[in-house]
mmCIF file of the C-alpha atoms, coordinates in Angstrom:
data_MODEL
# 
_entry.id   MODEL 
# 
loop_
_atom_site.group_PDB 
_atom_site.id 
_atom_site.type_symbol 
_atom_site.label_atom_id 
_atom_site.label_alt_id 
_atom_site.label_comp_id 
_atom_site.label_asym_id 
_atom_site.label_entity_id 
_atom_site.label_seq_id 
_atom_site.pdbx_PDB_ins_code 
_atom_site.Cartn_x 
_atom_site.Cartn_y 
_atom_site.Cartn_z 
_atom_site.occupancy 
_atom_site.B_iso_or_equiv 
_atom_site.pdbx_formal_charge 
_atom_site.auth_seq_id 
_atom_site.auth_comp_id 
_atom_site.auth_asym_id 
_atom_site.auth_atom_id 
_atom_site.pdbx_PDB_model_num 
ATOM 1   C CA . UNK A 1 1   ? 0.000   0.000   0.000   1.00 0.00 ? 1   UNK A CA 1 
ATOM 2   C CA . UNK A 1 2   ? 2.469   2.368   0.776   1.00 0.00 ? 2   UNK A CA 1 
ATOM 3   C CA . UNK A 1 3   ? 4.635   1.506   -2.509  1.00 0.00 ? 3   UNK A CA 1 
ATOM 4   C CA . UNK A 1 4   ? 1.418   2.497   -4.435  1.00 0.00 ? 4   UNK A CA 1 
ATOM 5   C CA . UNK A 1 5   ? 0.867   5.545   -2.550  1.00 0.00 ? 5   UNK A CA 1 
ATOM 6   C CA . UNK A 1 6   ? 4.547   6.672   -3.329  1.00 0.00 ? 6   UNK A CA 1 
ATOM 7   C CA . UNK A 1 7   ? 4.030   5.880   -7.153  1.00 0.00 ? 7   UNK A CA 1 
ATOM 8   C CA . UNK A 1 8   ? 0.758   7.810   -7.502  1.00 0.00 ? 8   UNK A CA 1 
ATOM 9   C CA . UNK A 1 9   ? 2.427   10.758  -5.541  1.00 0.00 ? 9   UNK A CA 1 
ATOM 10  C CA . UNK A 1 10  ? 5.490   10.676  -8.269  1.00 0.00 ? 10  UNK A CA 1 
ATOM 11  C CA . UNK A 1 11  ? 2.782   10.870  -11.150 1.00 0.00 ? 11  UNK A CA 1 
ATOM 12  C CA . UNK A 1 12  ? 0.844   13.230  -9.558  1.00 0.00 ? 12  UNK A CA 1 
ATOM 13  C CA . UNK A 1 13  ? 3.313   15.822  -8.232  1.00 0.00 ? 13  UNK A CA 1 
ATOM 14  C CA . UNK A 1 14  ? 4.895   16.811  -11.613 1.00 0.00 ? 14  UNK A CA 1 
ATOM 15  C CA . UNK A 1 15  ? 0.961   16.828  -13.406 1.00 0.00 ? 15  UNK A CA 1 
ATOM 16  C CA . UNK A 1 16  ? -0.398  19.345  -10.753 1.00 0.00 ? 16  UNK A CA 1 
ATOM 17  C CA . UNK A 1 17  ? 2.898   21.286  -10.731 1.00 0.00 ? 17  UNK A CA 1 
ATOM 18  C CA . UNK A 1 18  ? 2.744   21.836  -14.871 1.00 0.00 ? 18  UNK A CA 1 
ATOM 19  C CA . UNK A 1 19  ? -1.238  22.673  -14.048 1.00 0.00 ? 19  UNK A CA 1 
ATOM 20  C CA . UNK A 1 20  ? -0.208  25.603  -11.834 1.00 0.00 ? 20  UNK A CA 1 
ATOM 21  C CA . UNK A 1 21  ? 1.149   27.072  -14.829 1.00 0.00 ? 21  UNK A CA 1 
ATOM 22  C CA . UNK A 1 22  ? -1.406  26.844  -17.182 1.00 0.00 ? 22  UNK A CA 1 
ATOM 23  C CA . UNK A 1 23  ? -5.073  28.405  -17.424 1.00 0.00 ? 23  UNK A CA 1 
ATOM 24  C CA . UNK A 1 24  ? -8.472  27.039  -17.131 1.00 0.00 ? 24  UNK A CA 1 
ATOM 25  C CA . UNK A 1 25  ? -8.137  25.056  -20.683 1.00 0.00 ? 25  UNK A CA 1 
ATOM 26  C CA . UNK A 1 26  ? -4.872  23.756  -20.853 1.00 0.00 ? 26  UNK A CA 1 
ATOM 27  C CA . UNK A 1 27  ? -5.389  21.911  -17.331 1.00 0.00 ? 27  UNK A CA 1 
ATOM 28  C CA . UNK A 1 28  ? -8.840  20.690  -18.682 1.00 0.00 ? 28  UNK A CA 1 
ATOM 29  C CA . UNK A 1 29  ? -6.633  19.385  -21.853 1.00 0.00 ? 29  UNK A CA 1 
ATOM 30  C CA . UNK A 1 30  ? -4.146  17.661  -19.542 1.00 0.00 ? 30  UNK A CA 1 
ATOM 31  C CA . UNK A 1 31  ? -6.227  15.972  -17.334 1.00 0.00 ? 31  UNK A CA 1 
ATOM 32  C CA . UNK A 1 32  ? -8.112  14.875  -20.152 1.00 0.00 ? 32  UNK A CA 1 
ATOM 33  C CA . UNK A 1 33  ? -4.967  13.696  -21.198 1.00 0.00 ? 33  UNK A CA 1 
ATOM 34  C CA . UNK A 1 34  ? -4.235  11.836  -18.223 1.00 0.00 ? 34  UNK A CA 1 
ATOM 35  C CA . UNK A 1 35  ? -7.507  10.325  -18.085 1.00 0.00 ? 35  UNK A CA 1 
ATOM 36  C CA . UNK A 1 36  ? -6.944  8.803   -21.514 1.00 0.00 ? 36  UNK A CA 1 
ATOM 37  C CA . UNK A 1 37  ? -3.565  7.075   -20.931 1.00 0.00 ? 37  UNK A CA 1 
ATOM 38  C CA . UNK A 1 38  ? -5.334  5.797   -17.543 1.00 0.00 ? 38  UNK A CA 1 
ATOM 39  C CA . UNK A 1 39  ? -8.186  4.524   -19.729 1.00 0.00 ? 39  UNK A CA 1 
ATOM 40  C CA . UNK A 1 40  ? -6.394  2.894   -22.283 1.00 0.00 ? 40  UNK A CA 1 
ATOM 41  C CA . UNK A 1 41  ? -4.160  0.786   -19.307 1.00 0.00 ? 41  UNK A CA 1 
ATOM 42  C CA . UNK A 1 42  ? -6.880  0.264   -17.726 1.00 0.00 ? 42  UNK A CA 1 
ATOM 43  C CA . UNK A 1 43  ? -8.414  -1.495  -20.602 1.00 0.00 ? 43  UNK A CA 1 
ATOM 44  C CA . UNK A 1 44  ? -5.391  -3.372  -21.215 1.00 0.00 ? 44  UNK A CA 1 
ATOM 45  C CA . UNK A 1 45  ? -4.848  -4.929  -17.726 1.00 0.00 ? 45  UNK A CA 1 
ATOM 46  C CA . UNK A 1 46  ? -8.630  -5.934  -17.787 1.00 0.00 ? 46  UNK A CA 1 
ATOM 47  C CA . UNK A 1 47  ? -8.664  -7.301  -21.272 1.00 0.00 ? 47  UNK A CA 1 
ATOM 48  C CA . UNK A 1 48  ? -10.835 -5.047  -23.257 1.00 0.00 ? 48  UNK A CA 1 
ATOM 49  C CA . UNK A 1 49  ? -10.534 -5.107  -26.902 1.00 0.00 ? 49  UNK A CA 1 
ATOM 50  C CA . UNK A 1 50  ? -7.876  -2.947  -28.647 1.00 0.00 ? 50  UNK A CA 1 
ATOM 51  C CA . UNK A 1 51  ? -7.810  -4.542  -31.919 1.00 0.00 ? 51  UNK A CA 1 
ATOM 52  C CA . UNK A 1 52  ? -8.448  -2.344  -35.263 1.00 0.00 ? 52  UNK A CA 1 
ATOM 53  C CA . UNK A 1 53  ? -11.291 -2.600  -37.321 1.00 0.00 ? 53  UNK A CA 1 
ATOM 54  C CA . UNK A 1 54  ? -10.350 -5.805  -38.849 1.00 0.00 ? 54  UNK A CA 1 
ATOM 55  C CA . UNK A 1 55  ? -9.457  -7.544  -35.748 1.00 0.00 ? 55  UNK A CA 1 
ATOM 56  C CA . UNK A 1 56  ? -6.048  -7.005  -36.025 1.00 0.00 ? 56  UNK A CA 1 
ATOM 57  C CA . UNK A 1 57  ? -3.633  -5.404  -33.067 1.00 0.00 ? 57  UNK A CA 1 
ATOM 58  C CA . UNK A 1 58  ? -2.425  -2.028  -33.828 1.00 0.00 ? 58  UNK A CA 1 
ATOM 59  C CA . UNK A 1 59  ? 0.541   -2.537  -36.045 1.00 0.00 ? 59  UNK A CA 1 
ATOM 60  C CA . UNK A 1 60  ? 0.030   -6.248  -36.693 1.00 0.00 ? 60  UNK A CA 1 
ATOM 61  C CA . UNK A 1 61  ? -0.874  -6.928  -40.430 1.00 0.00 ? 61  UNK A CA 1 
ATOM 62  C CA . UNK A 1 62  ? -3.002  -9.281  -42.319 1.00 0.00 ? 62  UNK A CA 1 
ATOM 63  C CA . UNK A 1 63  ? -2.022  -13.106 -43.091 1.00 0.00 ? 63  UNK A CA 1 
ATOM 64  C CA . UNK A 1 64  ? -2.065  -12.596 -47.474 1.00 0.00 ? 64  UNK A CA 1 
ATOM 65  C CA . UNK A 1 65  ? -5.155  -14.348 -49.071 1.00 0.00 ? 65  UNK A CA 1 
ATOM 66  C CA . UNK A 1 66  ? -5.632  -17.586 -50.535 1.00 0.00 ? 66  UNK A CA 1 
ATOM 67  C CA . UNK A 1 67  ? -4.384  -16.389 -54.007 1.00 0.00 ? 67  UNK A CA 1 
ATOM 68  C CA . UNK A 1 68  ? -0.791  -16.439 -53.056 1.00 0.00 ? 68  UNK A CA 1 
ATOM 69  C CA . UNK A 1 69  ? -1.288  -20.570 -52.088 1.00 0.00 ? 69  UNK A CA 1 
ATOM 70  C CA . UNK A 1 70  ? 0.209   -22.471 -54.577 1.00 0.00 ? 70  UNK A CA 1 
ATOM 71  C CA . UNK A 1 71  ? 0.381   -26.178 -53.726 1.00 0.00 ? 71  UNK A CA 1 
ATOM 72  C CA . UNK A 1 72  ? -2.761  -28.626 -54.059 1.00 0.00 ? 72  UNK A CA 1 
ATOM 73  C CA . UNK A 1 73  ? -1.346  -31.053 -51.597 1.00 0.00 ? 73  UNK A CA 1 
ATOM 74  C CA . UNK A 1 74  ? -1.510  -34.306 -53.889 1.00 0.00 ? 74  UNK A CA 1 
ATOM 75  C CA . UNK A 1 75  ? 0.719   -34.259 -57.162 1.00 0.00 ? 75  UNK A CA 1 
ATOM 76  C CA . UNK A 1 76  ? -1.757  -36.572 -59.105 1.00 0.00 ? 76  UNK A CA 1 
ATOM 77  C CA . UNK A 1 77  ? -4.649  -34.023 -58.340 1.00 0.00 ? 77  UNK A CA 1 
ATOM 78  C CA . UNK A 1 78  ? -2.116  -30.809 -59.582 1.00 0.00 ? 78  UNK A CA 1 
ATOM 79  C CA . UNK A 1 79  ? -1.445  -32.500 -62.882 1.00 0.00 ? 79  UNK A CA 1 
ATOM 80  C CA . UNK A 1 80  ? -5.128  -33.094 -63.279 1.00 0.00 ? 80  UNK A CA 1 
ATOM 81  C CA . UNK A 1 81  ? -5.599  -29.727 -62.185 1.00 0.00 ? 81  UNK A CA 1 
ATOM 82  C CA . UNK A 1 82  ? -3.548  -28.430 -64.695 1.00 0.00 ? 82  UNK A CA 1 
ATOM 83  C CA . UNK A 1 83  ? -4.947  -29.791 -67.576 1.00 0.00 ? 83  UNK A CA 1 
ATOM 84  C CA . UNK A 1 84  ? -8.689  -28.907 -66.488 1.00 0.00 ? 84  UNK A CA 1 
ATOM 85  C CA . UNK A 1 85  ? -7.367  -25.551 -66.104 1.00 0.00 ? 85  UNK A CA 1 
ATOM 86  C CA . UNK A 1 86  ? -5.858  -25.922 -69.617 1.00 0.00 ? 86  UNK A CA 1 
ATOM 87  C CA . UNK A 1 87  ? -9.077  -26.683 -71.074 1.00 0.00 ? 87  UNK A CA 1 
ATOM 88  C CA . UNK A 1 88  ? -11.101 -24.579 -69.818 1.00 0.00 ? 88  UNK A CA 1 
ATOM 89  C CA . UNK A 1 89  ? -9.283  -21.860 -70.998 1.00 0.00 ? 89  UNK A CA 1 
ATOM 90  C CA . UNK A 1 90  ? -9.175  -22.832 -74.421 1.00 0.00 ? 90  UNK A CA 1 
ATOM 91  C CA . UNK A 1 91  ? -12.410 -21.966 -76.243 1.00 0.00 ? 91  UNK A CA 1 
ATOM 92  C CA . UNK A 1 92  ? -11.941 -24.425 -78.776 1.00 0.00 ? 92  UNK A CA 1 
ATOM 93  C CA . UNK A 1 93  ? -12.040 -27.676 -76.592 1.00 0.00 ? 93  UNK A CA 1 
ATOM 94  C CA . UNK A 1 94  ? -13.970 -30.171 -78.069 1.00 0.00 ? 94  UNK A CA 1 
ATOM 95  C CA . UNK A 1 95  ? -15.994 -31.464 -74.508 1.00 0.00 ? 95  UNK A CA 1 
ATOM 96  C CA . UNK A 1 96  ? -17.513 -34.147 -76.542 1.00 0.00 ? 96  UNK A CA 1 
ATOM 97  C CA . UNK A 1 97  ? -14.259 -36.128 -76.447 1.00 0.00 ? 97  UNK A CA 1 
ATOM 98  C CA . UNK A 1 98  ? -12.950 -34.989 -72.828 1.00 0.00 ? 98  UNK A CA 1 
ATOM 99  C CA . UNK A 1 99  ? -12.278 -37.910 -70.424 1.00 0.00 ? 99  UNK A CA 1 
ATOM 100 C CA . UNK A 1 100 ? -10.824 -37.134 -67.491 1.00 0.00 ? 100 UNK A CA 1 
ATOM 101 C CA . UNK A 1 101 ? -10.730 -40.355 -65.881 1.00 0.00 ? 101 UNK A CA 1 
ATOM 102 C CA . UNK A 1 102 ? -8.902  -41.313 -68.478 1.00 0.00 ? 102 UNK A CA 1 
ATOM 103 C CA . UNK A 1 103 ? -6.480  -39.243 -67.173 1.00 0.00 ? 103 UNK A CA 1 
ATOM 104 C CA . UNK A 1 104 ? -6.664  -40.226 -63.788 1.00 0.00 ? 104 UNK A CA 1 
ATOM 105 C CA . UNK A 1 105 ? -6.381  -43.936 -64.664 1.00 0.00 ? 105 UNK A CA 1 
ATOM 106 C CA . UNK A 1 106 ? -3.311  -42.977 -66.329 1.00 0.00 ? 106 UNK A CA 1 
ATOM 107 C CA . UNK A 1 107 ? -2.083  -41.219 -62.739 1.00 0.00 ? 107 UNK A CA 1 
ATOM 108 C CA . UNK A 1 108 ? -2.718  -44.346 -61.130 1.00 0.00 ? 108 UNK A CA 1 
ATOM 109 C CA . UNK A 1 109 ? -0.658  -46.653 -63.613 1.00 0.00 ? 109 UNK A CA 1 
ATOM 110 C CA . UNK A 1 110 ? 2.374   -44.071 -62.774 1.00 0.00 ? 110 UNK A CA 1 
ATOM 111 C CA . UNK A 1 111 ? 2.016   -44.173 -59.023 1.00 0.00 ? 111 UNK A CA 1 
ATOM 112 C CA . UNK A 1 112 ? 1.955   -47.727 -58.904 1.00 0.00 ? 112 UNK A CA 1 
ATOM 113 C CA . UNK A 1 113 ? 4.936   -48.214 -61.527 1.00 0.00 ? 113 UNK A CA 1 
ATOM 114 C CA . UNK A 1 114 ? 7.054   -45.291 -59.392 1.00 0.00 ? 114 UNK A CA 1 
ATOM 115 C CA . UNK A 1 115 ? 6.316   -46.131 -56.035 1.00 0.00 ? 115 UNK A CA 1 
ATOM 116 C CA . UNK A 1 116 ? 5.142   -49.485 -55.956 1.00 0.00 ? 116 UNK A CA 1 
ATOM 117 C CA . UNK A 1 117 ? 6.940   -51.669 -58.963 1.00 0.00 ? 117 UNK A CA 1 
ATOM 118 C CA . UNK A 1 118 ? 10.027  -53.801 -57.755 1.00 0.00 ? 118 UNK A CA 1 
ATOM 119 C CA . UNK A 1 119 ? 12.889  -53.174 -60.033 1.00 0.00 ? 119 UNK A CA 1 
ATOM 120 C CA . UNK A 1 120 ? 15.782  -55.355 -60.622 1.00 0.00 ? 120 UNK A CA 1 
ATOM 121 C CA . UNK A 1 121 ? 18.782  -53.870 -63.105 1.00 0.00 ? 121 UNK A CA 1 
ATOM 122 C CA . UNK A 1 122 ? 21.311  -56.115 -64.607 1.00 0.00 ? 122 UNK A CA 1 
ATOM 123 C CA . UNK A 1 123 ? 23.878  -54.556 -67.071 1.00 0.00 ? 123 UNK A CA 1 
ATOM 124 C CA . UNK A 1 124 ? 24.098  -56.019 -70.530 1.00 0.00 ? 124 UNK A CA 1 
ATOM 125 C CA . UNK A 1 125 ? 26.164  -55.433 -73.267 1.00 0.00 ? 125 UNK A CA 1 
ATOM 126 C CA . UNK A 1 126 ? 25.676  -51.387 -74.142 1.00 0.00 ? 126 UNK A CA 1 
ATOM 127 C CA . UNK A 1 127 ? 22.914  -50.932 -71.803 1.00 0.00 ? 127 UNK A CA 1 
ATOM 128 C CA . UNK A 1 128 ? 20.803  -52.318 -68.858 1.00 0.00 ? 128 UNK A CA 1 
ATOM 129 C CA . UNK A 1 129 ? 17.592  -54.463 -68.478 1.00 0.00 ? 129 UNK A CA 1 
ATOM 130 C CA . UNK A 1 130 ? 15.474  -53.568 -65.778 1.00 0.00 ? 130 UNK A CA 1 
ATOM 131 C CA . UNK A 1 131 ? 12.781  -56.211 -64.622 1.00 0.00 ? 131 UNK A CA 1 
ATOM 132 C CA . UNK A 1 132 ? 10.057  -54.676 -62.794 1.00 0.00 ? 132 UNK A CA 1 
ATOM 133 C CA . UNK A 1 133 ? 7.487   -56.499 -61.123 1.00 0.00 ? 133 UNK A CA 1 
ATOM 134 C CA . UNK A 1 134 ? 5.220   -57.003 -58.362 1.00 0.00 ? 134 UNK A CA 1 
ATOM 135 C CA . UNK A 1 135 ? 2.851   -59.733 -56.292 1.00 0.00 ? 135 UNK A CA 1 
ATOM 136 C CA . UNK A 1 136 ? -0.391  -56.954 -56.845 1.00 0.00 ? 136 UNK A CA 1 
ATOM 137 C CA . UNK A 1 137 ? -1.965  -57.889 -59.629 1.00 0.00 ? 137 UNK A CA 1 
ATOM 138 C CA . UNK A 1 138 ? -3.286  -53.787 -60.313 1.00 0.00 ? 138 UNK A CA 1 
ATOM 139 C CA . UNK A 1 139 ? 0.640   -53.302 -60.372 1.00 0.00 ? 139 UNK A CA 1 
ATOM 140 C CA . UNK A 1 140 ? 1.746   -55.727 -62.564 1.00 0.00 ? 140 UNK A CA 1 
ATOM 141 C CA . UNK A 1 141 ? -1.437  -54.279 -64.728 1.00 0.00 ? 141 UNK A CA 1 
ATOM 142 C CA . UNK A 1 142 ? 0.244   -50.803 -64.630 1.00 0.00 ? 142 UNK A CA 1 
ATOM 143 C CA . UNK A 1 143 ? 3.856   -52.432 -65.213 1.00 0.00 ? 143 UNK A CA 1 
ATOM 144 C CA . UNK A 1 144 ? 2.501   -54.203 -68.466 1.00 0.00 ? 144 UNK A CA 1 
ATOM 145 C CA . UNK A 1 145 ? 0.591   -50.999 -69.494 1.00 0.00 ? 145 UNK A CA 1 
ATOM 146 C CA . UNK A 1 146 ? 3.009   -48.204 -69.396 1.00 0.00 ? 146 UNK A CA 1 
ATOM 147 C CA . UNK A 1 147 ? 6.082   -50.188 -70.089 1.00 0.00 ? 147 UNK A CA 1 
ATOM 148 C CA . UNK A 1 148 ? 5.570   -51.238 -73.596 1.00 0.00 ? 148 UNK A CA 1 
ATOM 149 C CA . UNK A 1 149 ? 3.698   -48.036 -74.462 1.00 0.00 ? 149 UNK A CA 1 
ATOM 150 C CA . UNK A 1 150 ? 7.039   -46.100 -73.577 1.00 0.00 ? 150 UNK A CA 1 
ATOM 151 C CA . UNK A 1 151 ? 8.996   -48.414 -75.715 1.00 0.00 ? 151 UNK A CA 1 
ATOM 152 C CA . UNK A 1 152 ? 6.547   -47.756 -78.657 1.00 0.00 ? 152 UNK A CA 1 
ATOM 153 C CA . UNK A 1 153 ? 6.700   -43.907 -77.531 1.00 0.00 ? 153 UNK A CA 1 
ATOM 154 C CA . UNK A 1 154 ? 10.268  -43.530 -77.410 1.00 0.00 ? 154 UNK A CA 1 
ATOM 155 C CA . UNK A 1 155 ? 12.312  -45.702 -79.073 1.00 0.00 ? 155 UNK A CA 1 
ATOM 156 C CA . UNK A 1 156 ? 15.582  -43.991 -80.901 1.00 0.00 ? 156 UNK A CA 1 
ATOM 157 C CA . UNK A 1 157 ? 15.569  -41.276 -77.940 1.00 0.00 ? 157 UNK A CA 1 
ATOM 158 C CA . UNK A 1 158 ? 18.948  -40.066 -76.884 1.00 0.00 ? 158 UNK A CA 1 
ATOM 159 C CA . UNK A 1 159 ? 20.026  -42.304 -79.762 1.00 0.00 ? 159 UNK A CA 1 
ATOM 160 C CA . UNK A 1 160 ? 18.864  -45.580 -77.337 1.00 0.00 ? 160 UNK A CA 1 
ATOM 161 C CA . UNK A 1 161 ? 17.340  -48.516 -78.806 1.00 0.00 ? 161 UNK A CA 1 
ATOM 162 C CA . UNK A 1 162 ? 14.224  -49.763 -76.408 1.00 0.00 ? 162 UNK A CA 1 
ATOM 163 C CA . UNK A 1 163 ? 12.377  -53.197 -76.370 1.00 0.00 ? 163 UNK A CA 1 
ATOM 164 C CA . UNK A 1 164 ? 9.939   -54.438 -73.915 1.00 0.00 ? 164 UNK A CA 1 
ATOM 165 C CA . UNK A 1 165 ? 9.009   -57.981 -73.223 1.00 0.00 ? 165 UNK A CA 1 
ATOM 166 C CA . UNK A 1 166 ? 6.200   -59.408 -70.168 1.00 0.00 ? 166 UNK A CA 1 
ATOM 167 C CA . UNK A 1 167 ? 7.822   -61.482 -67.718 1.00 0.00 ? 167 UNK A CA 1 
ATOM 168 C CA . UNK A 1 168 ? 5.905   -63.106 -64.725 1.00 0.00 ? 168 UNK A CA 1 
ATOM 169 C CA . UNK A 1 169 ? 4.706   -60.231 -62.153 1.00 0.00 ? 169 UNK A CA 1 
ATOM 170 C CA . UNK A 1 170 ? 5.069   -57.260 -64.609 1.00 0.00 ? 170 UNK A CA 1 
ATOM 171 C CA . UNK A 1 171 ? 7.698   -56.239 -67.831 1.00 0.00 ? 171 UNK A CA 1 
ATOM 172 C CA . UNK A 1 172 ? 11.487  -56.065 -68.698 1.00 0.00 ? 172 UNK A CA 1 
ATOM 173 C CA . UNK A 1 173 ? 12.677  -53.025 -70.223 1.00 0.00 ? 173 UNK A CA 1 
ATOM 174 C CA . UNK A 1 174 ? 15.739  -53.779 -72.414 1.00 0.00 ? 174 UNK A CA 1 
ATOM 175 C CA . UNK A 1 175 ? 17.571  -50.487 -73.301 1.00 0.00 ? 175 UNK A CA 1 
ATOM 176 C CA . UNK A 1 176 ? 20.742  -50.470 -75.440 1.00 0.00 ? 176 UNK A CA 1 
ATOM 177 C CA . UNK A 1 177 ? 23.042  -47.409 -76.913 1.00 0.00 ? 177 UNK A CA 1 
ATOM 178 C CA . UNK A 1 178 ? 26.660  -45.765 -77.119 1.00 0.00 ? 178 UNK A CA 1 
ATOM 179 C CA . UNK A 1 179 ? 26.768  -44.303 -73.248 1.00 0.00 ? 179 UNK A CA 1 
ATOM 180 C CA . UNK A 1 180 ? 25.872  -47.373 -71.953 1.00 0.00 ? 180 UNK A CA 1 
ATOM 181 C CA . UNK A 1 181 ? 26.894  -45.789 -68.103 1.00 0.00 ? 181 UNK A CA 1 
ATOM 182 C CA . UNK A 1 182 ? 24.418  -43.620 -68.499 1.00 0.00 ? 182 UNK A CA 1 
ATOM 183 C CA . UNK A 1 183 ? 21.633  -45.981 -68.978 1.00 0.00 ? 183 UNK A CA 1 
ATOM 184 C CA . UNK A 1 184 ? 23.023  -47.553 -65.966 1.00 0.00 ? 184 UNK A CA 1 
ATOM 185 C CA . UNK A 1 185 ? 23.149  -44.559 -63.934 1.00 0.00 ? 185 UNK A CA 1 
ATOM 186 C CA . UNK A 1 186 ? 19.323  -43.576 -64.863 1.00 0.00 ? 186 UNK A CA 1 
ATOM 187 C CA . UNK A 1 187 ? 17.690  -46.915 -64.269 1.00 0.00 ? 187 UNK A CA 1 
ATOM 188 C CA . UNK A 1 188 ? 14.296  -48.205 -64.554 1.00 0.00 ? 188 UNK A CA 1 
ATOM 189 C CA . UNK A 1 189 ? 12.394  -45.119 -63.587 1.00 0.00 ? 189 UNK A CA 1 
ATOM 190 C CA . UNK A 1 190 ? 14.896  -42.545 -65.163 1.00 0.00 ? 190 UNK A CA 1 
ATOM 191 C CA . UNK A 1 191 ? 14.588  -43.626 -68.055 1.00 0.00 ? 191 UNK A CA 1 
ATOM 192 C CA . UNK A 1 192 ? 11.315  -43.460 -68.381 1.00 0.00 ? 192 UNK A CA 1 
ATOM 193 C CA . UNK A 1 193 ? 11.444  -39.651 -67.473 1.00 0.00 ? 193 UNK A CA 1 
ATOM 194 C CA . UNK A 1 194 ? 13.591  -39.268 -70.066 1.00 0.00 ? 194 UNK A CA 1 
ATOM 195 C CA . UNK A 1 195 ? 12.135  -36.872 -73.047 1.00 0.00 ? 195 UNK A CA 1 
ATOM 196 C CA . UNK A 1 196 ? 9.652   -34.808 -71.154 1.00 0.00 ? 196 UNK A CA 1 
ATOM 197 C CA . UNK A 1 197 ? 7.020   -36.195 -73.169 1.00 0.00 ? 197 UNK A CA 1 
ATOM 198 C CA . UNK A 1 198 ? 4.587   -36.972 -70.153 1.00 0.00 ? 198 UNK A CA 1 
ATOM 199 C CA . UNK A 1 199 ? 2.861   -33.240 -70.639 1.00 0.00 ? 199 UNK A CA 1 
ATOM 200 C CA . UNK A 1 200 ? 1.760   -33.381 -73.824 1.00 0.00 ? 200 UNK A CA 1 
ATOM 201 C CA . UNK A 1 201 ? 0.583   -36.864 -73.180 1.00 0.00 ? 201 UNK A CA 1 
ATOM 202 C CA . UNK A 1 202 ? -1.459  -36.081 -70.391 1.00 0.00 ? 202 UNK A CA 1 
ATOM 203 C CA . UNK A 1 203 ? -3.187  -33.595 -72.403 1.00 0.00 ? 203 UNK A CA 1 
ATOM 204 C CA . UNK A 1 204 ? -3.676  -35.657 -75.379 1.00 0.00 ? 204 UNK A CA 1 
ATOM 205 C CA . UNK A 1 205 ? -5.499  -38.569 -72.924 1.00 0.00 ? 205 UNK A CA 1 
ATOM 206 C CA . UNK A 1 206 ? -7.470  -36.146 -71.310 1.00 0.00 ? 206 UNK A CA 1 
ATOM 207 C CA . UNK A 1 207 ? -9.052  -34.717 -74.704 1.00 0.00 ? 207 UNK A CA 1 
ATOM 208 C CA . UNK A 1 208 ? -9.646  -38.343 -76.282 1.00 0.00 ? 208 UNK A CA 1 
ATOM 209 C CA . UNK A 1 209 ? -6.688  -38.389 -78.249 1.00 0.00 ? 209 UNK A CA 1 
ATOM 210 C CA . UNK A 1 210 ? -4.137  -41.035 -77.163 1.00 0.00 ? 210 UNK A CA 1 
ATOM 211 C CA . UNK A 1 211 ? -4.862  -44.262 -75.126 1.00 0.00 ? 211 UNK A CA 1 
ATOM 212 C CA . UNK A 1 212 ? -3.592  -44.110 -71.139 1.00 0.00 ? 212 UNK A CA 1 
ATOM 213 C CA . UNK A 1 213 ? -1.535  -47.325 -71.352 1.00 0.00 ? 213 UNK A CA 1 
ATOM 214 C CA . UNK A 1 214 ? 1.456   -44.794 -71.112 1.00 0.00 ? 214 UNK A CA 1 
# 
């Protein structure tokens, strides 16, 4: 008590001295003042709102909107994404031959082959065969459908000559050429990234034009 008592004294000592110099209106504007610095701790220590007009503390700004979020959270839902967004921006898409399923099938073929397919690589004279396979029957479906539809995509790329043949549990890819190492050093699913070509085929499933197998 008497530690308060000494603090309001030092606050109130120096206020009423500058008020002894002043007239009639300029104590009226410094107690007022006062009163409002009192108020606005006051307020603080028994939780009244201060925030701005938006909610927001004084100072404190705004999280940005949802525009600036980028990532869908499932890659297999942005690529379908981004063809749906393709095609509905071009006014000539022919919506009598869309399938998007299609599409999706397709998706599912290249999870199970990347994530799910067991590879085995042996090296071969100028090149590699990689044996993948698997005891699930939907991936040994997906093995045996994108597989041989690469080989019949890209055979001669990067000067490589491709065969495919079905072997129990899924499909060998044979792949033969100059820089045999870097066959080797790709591998099974590298080499099927090779050519960028997995855009453009999206697209072309999605509007009806190409089958999925690949």
């Amino acid at each position: 008590m008497k530690r308060s008592l000494a603090i309001l004294t030092l606050v109130a000592v120096p206020v009423l001295a500058h008020a002894q110099d002043m007239d009639g209106h300029g104590m009226d504007q410094a107690m007022g003042e006062g009163h409002a610095v009192m108020s606005d701790d006051h307020a603080m220590m028994h939780g009244a709102d201060m925030t701005g007009p938006e909610g927001m503390m004084p100072g404190v700004q705004p999280m940005g909107d949802a525009r600036t979020i980028t990532e869908p959270g499932q890659s297999a839902f942005a690529a379908i994404q981004e063809i749906v967004g393709h095609l509905l921006a071009d006014p000539n898409t022919d919506w009598s031959r869309v399938d998007i399923e299609a599409l999706r099938q397709h998706l599912i073929d290249m999870n199970n082959v990347t994530l799910h397919a067991q590879v085995r690589a042996r090296d071969i004279p100028d090149g590699a065969r990689f044996e993948a396979t698997s005891d699930d029957p939907a991936v040994t479906t997906s093995i045996r459908a994108m597989v041989p539809a690469h080989v019949a995509t890209m055979n001669g790329v990067e000067g490589w000559k491709m065969s495919a043949e079905n072997i129990p549990g899924g499909s060998a890819l044979i792949v033969k050429g100059a820089d045999a190492q870097k066959i080797r050093a790709l591998g099974f699913i590298g080499i099927l990234t090779v050519g960028a070509h997995h855009q453009a085929h999206h697209l072309a499933i999605a509007m009806g034009e190409a089958m999925h197998g690949h």
